[in-house]
XYZ file of C-alpha atoms in Angstrom:
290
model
C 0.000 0.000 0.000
C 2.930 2.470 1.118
C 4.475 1.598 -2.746
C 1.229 2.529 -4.303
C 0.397 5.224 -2.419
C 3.827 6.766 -3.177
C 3.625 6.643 -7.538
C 0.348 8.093 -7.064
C 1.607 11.266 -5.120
C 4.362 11.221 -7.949
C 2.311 10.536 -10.669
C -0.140 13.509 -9.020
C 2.924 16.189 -8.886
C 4.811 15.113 -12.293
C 5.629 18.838 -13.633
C 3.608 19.620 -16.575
C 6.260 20.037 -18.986
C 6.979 16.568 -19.407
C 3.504 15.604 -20.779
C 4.501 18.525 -23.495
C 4.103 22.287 -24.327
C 0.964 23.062 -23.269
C 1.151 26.373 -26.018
C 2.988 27.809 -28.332
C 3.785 30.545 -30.441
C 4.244 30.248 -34.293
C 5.599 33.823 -34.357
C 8.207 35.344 -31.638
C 8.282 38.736 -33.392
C 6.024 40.679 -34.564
C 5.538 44.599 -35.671
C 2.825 47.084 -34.843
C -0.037 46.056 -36.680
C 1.135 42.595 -37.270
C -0.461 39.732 -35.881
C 0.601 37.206 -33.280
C -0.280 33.319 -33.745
C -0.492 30.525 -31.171
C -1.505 27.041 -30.651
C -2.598 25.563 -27.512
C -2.220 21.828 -27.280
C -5.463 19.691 -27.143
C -5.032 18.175 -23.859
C -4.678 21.514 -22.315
C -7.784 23.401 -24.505
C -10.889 24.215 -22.438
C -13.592 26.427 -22.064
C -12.120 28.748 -19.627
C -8.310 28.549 -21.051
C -6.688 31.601 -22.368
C -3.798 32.938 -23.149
C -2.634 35.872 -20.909
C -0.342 39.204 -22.338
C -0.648 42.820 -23.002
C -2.907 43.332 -19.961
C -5.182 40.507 -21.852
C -7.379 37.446 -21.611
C -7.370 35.850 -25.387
C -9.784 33.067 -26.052
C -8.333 30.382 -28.174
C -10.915 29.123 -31.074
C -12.566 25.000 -30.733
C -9.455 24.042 -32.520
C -6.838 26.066 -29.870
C -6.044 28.819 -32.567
C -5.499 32.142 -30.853
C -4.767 35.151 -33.033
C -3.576 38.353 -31.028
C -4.040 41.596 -33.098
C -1.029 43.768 -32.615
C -2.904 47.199 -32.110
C -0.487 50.699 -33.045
C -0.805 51.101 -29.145
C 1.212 48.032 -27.944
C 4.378 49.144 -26.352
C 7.488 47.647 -28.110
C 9.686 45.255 -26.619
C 9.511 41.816 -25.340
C 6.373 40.839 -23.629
C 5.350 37.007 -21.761
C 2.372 34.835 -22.476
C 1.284 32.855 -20.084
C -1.412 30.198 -20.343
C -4.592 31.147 -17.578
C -7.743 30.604 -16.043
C -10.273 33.659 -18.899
C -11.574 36.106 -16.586
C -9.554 35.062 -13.059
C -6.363 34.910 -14.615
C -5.233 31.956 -12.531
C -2.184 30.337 -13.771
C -3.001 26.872 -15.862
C 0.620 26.054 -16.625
C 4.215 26.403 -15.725
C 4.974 26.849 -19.529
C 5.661 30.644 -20.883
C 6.595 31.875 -23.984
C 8.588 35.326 -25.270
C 7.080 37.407 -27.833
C 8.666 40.599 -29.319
C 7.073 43.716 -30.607
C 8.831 45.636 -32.724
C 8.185 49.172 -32.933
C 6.685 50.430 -36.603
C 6.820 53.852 -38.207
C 2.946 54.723 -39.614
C 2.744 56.803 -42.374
C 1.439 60.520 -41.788
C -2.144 60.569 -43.683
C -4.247 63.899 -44.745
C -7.524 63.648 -43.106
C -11.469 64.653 -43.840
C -12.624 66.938 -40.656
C -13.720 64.755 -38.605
C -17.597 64.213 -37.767
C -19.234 62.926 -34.666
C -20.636 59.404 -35.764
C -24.691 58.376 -34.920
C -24.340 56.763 -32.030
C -27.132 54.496 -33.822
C -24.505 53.392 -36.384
C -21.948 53.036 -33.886
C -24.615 50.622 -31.995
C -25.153 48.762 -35.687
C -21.898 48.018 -35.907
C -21.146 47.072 -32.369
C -23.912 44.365 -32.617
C -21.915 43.519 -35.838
C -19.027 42.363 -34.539
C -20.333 41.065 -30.983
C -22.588 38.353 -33.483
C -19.217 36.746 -34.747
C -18.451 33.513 -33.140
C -15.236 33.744 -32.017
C -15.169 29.706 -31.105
C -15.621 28.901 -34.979
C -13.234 28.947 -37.670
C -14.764 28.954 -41.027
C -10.983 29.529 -43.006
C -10.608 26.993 -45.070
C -7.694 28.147 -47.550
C -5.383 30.647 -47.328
C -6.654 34.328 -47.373
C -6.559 35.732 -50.853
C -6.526 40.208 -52.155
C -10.367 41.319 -52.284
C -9.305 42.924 -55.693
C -7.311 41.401 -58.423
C -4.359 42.868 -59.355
C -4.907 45.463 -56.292
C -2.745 48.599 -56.152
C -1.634 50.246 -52.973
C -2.730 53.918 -53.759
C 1.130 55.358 -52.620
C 0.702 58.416 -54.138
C -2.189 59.545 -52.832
C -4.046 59.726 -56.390
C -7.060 59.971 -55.045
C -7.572 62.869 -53.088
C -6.267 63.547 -49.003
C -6.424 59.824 -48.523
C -3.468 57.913 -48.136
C -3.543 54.257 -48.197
C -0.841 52.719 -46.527
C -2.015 51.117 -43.297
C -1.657 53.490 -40.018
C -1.627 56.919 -39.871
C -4.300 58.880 -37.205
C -7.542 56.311 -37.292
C -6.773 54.801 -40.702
C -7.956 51.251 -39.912
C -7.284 49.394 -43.298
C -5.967 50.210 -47.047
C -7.550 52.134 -49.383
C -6.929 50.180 -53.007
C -6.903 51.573 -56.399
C -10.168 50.651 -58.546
C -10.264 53.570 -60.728
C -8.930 52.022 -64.687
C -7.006 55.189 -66.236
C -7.674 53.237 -69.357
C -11.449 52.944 -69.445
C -11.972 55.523 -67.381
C -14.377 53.094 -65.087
C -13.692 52.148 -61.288
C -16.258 49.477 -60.688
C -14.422 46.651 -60.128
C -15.497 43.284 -58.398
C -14.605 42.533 -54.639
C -14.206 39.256 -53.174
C -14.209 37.959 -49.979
C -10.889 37.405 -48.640
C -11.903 33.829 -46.951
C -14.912 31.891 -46.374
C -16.994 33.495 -43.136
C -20.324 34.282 -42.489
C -21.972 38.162 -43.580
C -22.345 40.040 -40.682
C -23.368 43.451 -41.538
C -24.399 45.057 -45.102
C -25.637 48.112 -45.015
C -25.278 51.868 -46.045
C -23.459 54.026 -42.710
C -22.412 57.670 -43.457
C -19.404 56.945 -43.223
C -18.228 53.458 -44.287
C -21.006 54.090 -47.233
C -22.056 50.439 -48.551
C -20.183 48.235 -45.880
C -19.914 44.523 -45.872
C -18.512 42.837 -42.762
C -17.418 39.272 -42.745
C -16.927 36.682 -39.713
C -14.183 34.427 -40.248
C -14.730 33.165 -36.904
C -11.616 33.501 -34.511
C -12.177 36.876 -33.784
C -11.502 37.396 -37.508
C -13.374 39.983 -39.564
C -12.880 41.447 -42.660
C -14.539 44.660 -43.603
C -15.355 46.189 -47.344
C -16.115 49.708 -47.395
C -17.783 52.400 -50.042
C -18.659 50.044 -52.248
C -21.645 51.041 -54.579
C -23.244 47.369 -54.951
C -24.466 44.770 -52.764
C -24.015 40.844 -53.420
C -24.612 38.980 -50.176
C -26.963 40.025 -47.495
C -26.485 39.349 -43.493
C -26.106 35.858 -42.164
C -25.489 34.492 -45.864
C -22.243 32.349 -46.023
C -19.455 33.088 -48.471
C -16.545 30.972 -49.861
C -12.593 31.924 -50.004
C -13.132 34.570 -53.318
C -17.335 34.424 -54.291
C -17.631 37.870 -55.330
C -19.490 39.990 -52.512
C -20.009 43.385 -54.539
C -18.474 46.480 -56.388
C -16.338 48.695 -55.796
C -17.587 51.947 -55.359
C -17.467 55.787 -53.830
C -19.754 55.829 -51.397
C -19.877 57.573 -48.169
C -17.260 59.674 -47.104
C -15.073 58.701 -49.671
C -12.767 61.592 -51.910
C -12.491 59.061 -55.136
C -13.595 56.093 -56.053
C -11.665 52.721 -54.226
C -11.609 50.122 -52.280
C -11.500 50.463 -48.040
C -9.877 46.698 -47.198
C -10.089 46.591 -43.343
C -8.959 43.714 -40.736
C -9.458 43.215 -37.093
C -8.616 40.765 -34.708
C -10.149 40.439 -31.481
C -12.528 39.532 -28.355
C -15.713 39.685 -29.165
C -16.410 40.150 -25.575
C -14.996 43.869 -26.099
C -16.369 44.518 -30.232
C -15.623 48.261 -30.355
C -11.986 47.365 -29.210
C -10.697 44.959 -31.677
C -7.120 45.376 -32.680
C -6.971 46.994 -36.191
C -4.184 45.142 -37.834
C -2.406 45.837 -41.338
C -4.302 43.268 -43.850
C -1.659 42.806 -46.467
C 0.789 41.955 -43.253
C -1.819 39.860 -41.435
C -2.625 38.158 -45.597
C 0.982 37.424 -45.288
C 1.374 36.086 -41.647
C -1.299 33.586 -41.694
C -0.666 32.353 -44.998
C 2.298 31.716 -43.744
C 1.862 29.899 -40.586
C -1.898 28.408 -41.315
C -1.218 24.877 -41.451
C 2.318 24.842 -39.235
C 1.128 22.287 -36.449
C-alpha cells in the first residue's frame, strides 16, 4: 500500500512540462499592426483557457487557434504569455513563452474633418461584430486580395487619402479601382476567406459596408462600395464575389476600403486593427504549421 500510495503522489505532482508544451507561439516577433499566432495543445484546450499578455485574456478558437491583433498602441519590446484561467487569470501552466514587438513607423495621412458618428450606427456596428463567433473557424484556404491585381494607392491619387495602413484612425488600405484606361472604377470585390456576412448596409461613413466573420475573432470589412451581393447571415466561400467597388460615403475618389481586425468579441468596439496585407501574409504563412 505504502508503494502505491507513493507513484500516485508522484504521478499527481509530475511537472507539466513533461507531458509537453501546453502552447505555443508560431511567431516570436512581430511589428505594430502585425499579428501574433499561437496554438494551444489539445489536452490543455478548455472552455475557460486563455492565453494571458498585453494586460489581456485571449480566447483560443474549438481548434486552440489564438490570433492576437497587434494594435499601433502596444508598447514595443519583449512581452510574456502565459497560459490562464479567462476572466480570473489563474495560472493553468508552468509553460511561458517570449514574444517581441517591434516598434513600426505609420505613415502621416491627410484627413477629412472629422464628424461625430450616430451613435445608432456606432450601436449597428457594435452588434456587428459582438454576433461573430469567435469559437468557430470557417478559413478553409489561405486568405486571398479582395481585388485582383490590387494597387496600394502610394501616391495619394485619389484625393487627401493615403492608403498605406496606419496613420491617425486609418484602420485598413484604401486600393486603387479607378482604370485610367477605361476611365471606369467598378471593379469586383471578393471575400478574402470563407466566413459568415455580418453586416451590409449603407453608414455615413463606411457608405455600402460589408462585414465578414471568419470566426476567430476574424473579420474582414469592405467599405464604399456602390453594390451589394450577399446580405447578413449568408455564407461566403474563399473569393465568391461579394459586390463592387464603389465611392460611397465619405469617400474623396472612387476605391476600395480593405479593413482587418482581430479580437474579443467580448470587447467589439476594441478589436485590434491590424495591417491586412501583413496579417494576408502572416497567416498564410503559418496556417497549417502544427
Amino acid at each position: 500500500m505504502k508503494t502505491w500510495l507513493f507513484i500516485s503522489i508522484a504521478i499527481f505532482f509530475v511537472p507539466p512540462l513533461v507531458f509537453g508544451q501546453s502552447f505555443k507561439a508560431l511567431n516570436r516577433q512581430v511589428r505594430q499592426g502585425d499579428v501574433l499566432i499561437f496554438r494551444i495543445a489539445p489536452q490543455w484546450q478548455g472552455p475557460q483557457t486563455s492565453l494571458s499578455v498585453f494586460g489581456k485574456h485571449h480566447l483560443p478558437n474549438k481548434y486552440g487557434d489564438v490570433f492576437i491583433g497587434i494594435d499601433k498602441s502596444i508598447v514595443p519590446g519583449k512581452h510574456i504569455v502565459t497560459l490562464v484561467e479567462y476572466g480570473r487569470g489563474v495560472r493553468l501552466s508552468r509553460d511561458y513563452e517570449e514574444v517581441e514587438v517591434v516598434e513600426r513607423i505609420f505613415p502621416v495621412r491627410g484627413r477629412m474633418p472629422d464628424k461625430p458618428r450616430d451613435p445608432i450606427e456606432l450601436e449597428i456596428i457594435r452588434k456587428a461584430y459582438q454576433s461573430g463567433h469567435g469559437s468557430e473557424k470557417y478559413i478553409d484556404t489561405d486568405f486571398v486580395m479582395p481585388l485582383d491585381g490590387a494597387v496600394i494607392d502610394k501616391d495619394r491619387t485619389i484625393g487627401d487619402i493615403y492608403s498605406p495602413f496606419g496613420g491617425e484612425n486609418h484602420h485598413g488600405v484604401d486600393l486603387i479601382t479607378f482604370d485610367p484606361r477605361t476611365k471606369k472604377y467598378k471593379r469586383l470585390v471578393k471575400a478574402t476567406n470563407s466566413g459568415r456576412v455580418v453586416l451590409a448596409t449603407n453608414l455615413s461613413l463606411e457608405g455600402n459596408i460589408i462585414i465578414i466573420d471568419h470566426g476567430s475573432g476574424i473579420f474582414s470589412l469592405y467599405m464604399h462600395l456602390s453594390k451589394f451581393n450577399v446580405k447578413r447571415n449568408q455564407f461566403v466561400k474563399t473569393g465568391q464575389v461579394i459586390g463592387i467597388s464603389g465611392k460611397t460615403g465619405r469617400a474623396t475618389g472612387p476605391h476600395l476600403h480593405f479593413g482587418i481586425r482581430v479580437g474579443d468579441p467580448t470587447d467589439p468596439l476594441k478589436f485590434p486593427v491590424v495591417d491586412p496585407l501583413s496579417f494576408i501574409e502572416t497567416v498564410n504563412k503559418y496556417r497549417d504549421n502544427r
